[in-house]
Tab-separated table of C-alpha atoms in Angstrom:
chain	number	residue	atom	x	y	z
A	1	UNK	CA	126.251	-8.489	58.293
A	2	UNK	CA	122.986	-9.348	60.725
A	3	UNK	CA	119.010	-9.445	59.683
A	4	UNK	CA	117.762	-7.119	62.226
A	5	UNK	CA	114.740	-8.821	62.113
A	6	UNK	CA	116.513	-11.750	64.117
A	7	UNK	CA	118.093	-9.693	66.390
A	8	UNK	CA	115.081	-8.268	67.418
A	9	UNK	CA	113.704	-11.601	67.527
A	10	UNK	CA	116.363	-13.062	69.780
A	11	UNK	CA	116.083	-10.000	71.884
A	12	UNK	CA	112.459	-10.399	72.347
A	13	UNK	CA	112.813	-14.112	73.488
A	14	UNK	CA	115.112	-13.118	76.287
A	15	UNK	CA	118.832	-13.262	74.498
A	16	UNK	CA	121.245	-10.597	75.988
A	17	UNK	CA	123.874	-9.972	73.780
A	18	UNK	CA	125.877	-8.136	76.141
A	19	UNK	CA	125.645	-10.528	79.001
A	20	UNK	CA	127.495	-13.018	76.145
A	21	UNK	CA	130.020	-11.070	74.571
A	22	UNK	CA	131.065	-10.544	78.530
A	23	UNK	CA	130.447	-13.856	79.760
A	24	UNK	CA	130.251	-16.440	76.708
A	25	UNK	CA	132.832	-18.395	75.677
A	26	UNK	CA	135.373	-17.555	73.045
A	27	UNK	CA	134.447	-19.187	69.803
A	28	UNK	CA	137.845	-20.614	69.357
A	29	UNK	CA	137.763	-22.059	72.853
A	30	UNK	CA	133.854	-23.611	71.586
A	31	UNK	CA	135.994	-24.793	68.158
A	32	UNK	CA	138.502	-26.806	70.187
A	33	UNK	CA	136.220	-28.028	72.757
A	34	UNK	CA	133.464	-29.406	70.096
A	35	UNK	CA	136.666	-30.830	68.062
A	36	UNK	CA	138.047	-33.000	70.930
A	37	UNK	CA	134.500	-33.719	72.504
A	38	UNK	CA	133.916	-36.832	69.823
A	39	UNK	CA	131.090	-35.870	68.617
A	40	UNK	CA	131.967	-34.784	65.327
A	41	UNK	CA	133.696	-36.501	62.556
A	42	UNK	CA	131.475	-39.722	63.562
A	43	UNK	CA	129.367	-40.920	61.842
A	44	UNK	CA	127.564	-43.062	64.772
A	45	UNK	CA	126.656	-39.264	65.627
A	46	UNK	CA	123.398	-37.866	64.509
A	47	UNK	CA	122.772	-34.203	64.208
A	48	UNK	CA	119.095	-33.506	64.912
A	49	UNK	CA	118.345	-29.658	63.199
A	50	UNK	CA	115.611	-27.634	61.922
A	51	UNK	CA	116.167	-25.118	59.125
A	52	UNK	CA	120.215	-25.651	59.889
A	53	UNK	CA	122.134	-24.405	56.818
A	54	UNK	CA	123.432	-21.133	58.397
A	55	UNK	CA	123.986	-23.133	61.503
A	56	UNK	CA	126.090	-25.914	60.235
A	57	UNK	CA	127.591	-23.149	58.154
A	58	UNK	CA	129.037	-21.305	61.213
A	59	UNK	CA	129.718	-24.746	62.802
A	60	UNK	CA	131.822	-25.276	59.634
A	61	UNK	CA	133.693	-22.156	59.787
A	62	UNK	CA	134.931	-22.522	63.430
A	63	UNK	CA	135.869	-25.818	63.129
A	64	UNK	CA	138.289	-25.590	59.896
A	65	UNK	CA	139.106	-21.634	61.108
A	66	UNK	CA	138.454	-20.992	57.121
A	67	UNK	CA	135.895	-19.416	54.995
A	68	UNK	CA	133.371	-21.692	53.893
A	69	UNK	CA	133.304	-22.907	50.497
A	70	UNK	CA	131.785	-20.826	47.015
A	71	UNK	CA	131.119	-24.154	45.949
A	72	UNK	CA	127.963	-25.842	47.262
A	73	UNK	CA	129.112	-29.312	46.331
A	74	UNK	CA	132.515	-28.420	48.206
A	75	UNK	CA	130.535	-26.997	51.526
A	76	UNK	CA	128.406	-30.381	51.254
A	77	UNK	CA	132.122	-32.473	50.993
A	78	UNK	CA	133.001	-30.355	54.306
A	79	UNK	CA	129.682	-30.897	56.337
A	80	UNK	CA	129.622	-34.793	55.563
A	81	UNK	CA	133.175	-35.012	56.806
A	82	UNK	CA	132.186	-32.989	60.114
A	83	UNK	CA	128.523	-33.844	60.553
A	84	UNK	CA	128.548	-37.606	58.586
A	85	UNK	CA	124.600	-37.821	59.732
A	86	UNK	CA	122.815	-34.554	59.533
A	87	UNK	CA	118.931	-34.922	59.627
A	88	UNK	CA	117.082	-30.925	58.874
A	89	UNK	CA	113.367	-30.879	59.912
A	90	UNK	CA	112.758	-28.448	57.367
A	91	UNK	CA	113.610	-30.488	54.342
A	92	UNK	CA	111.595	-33.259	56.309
A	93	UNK	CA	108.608	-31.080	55.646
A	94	UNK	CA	108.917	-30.604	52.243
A	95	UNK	CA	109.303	-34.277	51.580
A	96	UNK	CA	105.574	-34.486	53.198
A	97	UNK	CA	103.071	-33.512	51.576
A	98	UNK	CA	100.782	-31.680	54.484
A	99	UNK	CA	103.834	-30.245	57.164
A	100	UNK	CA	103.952	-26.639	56.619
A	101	UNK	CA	105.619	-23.554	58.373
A	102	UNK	CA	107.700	-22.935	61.047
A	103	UNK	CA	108.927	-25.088	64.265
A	104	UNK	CA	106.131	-24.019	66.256
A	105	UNK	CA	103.843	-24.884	63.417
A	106	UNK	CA	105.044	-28.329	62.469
A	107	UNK	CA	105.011	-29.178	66.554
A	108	UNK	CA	100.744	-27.995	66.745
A	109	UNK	CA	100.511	-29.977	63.791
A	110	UNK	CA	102.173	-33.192	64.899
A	111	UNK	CA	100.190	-32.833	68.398
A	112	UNK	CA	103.686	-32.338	70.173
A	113	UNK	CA	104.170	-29.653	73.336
A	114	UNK	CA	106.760	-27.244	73.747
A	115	UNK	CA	108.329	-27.697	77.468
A	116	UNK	CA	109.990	-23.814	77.931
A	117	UNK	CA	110.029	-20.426	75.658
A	118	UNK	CA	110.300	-20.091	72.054
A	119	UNK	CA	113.713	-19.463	70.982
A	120	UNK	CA	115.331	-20.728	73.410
A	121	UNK	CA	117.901	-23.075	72.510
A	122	UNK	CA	116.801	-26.141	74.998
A	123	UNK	CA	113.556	-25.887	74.127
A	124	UNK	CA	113.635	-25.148	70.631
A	125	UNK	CA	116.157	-28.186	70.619
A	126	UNK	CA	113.853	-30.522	72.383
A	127	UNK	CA	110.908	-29.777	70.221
A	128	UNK	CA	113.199	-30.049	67.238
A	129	UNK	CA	114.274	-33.700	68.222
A	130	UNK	CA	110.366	-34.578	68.962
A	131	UNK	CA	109.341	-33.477	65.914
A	132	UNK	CA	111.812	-35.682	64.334
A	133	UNK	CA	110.974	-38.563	65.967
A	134	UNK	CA	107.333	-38.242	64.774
A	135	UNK	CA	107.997	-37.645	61.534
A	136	UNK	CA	110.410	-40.399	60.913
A	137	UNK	CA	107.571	-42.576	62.538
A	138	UNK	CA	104.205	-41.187	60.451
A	139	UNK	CA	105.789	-40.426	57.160
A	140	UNK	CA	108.892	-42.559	56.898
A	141	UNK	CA	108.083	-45.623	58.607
A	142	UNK	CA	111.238	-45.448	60.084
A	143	UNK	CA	112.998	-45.441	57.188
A	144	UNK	CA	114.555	-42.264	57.027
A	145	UNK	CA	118.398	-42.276	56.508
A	146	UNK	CA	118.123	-41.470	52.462
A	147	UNK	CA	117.199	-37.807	53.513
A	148	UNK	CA	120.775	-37.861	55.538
A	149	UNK	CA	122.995	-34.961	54.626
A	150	UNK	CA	120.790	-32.311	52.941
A	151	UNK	CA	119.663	-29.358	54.244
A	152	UNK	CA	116.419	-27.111	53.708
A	153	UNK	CA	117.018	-24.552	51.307
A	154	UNK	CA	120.548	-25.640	49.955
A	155	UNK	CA	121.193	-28.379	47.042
A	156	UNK	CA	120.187	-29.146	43.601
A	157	UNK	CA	116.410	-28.975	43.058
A	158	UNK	CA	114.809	-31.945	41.651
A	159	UNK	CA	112.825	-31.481	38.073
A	160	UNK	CA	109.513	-30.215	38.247
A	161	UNK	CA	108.345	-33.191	36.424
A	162	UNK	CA	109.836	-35.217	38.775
A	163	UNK	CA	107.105	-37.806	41.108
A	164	UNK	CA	109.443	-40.064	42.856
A	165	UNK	CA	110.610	-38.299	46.173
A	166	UNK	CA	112.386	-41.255	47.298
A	167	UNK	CA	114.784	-41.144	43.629
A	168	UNK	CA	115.204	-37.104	44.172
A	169	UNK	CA	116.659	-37.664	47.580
A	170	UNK	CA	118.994	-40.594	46.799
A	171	UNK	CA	120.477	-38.343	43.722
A	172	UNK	CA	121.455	-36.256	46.388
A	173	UNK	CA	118.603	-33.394	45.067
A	174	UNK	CA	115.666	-31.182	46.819
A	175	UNK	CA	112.311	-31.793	46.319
């Protein structure tokens, strides 16, 4: 199961699917090498994403070799154990106010420059991690590690009624 939409996407930015099923490495091999590289399971480790639920998903899957969780709560367990300090750009935005759209988007808005294509993973990463560090600066005043652990898209909305941002993301709810 694949959106051709980001296929063709991929594709477009310069991705050749055949030149990695050839010459990538096996995703066991990534599994085992990620597992014993110390980066994971620590929580002095923070994971810097944007829009990340599929990716930690996948991240998930290789590193326990099981299917992921039905239960959201139980896939939340799982990526806390793995990834103790996950920080998504996306649900960043949505806890400000005037942030909207895409990567791209969010970077023109915050004044930041790309360095390399879209879509490309260093770049993409780079501009991911900048955008983080302005945001955390403008918006959060530092103070970000509350919004730890959730992910744009995924977890229990907060009420519409609901005013305090700061109380929806210690209950462990989105915005």
């Amino acid at each position: 199961m694949y959106a051709q939409d980001s296929i063709d996407l991929l594709q477009n930015s310069g991705l050749q699917f055949r030149e990695h099923e050839e010459h990538g490495i096996e995703p066991i091999e990534f599994a085992e090498l990620l597992m014993s590289s110390g980066i994971v399971l620590m929580d002095n480790i923070k994971w810097l994403s944007f829009h990340s639920g599929y990716d930690f998903g996948y991240l998930l899957k290789l590193l326990t070799d099981q299917n992921l969780p039905q239960d959201e709560n139980e896939f939340f367990e799982s990526l806390r154990l793995y990834f103790p300090k996950v920080y998504d750009v996306k649900y960043l935005m949505k806890l400000c106010k005037n942030l909207k759209g895409g990567l791209q988007e969010v970077a023109d808005q915050l004044e930041l420059r790309r360095v390399g294509p879209q879509h490309q993973a260093g770049s993409d990463s780079h501009l991911t991690g900048m955008a983080f560090f302005k945001i955390k600066e403008i918006f959060f005043d530092g103070n970000i590690e509350s919004t730890s652990g959730h992910l744009y898209g995924l977890g229990a909305p907060c009420s519409p009624n609901s005013n305090n941002i700061q109380e929806c993301v210690e209950n462990g709810n989105s915005p």
